[in-house]
């Protein structure tokens, strides 16, 4: 994390990594990881992340750095679909919203579409 941007790297998951502009988007609602205008920022933060992990012994887990800059963490579109959540499940209406009541207006179906 820097003063302006926050980079989230998921290890071992097929979901997208995340990049947020904390000045323009303090609620972290717009993931910029695929934005061509922000690609160099994401790559630089990825390099810094693995440099920090290496210098602090954090790679012993082991976490392996990306092998290519064109790595895609997207799920296979031809694979089976994930199981649907029950309609009664809505994590936004639970504890996540205690600190941000504006999120309570979002529905579970909206969250699943994101």
C-alpha positions as semicolon CSV with decimal commas, in nm:
position;residue;x (nm);y (nm);z (nm)
1;X;0,000;0,000;0,000
2;X;0,119;0,346;-0,082
3;X;-0,013;0,688;0,008
4;X;-0,243;0,695;-0,293
5;X;-0,283;0,338;-0,421
6;X;-0,362;0,007;-0,257
7;X;-0,254;-0,315;-0,432
8;X;-0,395;-0,653;-0,325
9;X;-0,226;-0,969;-0,455
10;X;-0,413;-1,296;-0,412
11;X;-0,180;-1,594;-0,387
12;X;-0,320;-1,926;-0,501
13;X;-0,658;-1,788;-0,604
14;X;-0,784;-1,750;-0,957
15;X;-0,966;-1,427;-0,890
16;X;-0,830;-1,096;-1,005
17;X;-0,581;-0,901;-0,802
18;X;-0,695;-0,557;-0,695
19;X;-0,572;-0,199;-0,731
20;X;-0,754;0,101;-0,583
21;X;-0,693;0,474;-0,603
22;X;-0,759;0,566;-0,240
23;X;-0,785;0,939;-0,314
24;X;-1,043;0,906;-0,592
25;X;-1,212;0,594;-0,449
26;X;-1,174;0,577;-0,069
27;X;-1,445;0,308;-0,041
28;X;-1,250;0,082;-0,281
29;X;-1,544;0,026;-0,513
30;X;-1,359;0,051;-0,850
31;X;-1,091;-0,213;-0,909
32;X;-0,836;-0,058;-1,147
33;X;-0,629;-0,373;-1,203
34;X;-0,734;-0,397;-1,571
35;X;-0,710;-0,025;-1,642
36;X;-0,445;0,041;-1,908
37;X;-0,378;0,380;-1,747
38;X;-0,288;0,209;-1,418
39;X;-0,095;-0,094;-1,547
40;X;0,248;0,053;-1,468
41;X;0,135;0,134;-1,112
42;X;0,013;-0,223;-1,057
43;X;0,336;-0,369;-1,197
44;X;0,550;-0,141;-0,981
45;X;0,352;-0,225;-0,667
46;X;0,378;-0,597;-0,751
47;X;0,758;-0,562;-0,779
48;X;0,774;-0,376;-0,446
49;X;0,557;-0,639;-0,279
50;X;0,784;-0,926;-0,379
51;X;1,099;-0,726;-0,301
52;X;0,964;-0,661;0,049
53;X;0,867;-1,027;0,093
54;X;1,214;-1,137;-0,020
55;X;1,400;-0,888;0,201
56;X;1,195;-0,980;0,509
57;X;1,197;-1,357;0,463
58;X;0,832;-1,361;0,358
59;X;0,892;-1,586;0,059
60;X;0,956;-1,891;0,278
61;X;0,579;-1,968;0,274
62;X;0,662;-2,018;-0,031
63;X;0,516;-1,746;-0,248
64;X;0,646;-1,738;-0,601
65;X;0,666;-1,414;-0,797
66;X;0,468;-1,388;-1,118
67;X;0,653;-1,551;-1,407
68;X;0,518;-1,315;-1,669
69;X;0,375;-0,967;-1,685
70;X;0,085;-1,104;-1,889
71;X;-0,030;-1,349;-1,625
72;X;-0,404;-1,385;-1,614
73;X;-0,564;-1,472;-1,285
74;X;-0,906;-1,504;-1,446
75;X;-1,110;-1,816;-1,395
76;X;-1,139;-2,051;-1,690
77;X;-1,459;-1,939;-1,870
78;X;-1,517;-2,296;-1,992
79;X;-1,496;-2,448;-1,645
80;X;-1,796;-2,525;-1,429
81;X;-1,969;-2,232;-1,264
82;X;-1,945;-2,165;-0,894
83;X;-2,238;-2,260;-0,674
84;X;-2,491;-1,981;-0,616
85;X;-2,520;-1,823;-0,274
86;X;-2,858;-1,855;-0,104
87;X;-3,079;-1,547;-0,149
88;X;-3,066;-1,494;0,228
89;X;-2,688;-1,448;0,217
90;X;-2,580;-1,089;0,176
91;X;-2,242;-1,007;0,333
92;X;-2,291;-0,636;0,261
93;X;-2,594;-0,620;0,492
94;X;-2,397;-0,779;0,774
95;X;-2,097;-0,648;0,968
96;X;-1,935;-0,485;0,664
97;X;-2,184;-0,199;0,674
98;X;-2,156;-0,099;1,037
99;X;-1,884;0,147;0,940
100;X;-2,038;0,244;0,605
101;X;-2,420;0,260;0,614
102;X;-2,435;0,371;0,249
103;X;-2,352;0,013;0,147
104;X;-2,679;-0,114;0,299
105;X;-2,868;0,006;-0,010
106;X;-2,689;-0,245;-0,232
107;X;-2,870;-0,572;-0,292
108;X;-2,723;-0,922;-0,287
109;X;-2,800;-0,965;-0,656
110;X;-2,601;-0,651;-0,736
111;X;-2,304;-0,791;-0,543
112;X;-2,316;-1,119;-0,733
113;X;-2,310;-0,934;-1,065
114;X;-1,992;-0,741;-0,983
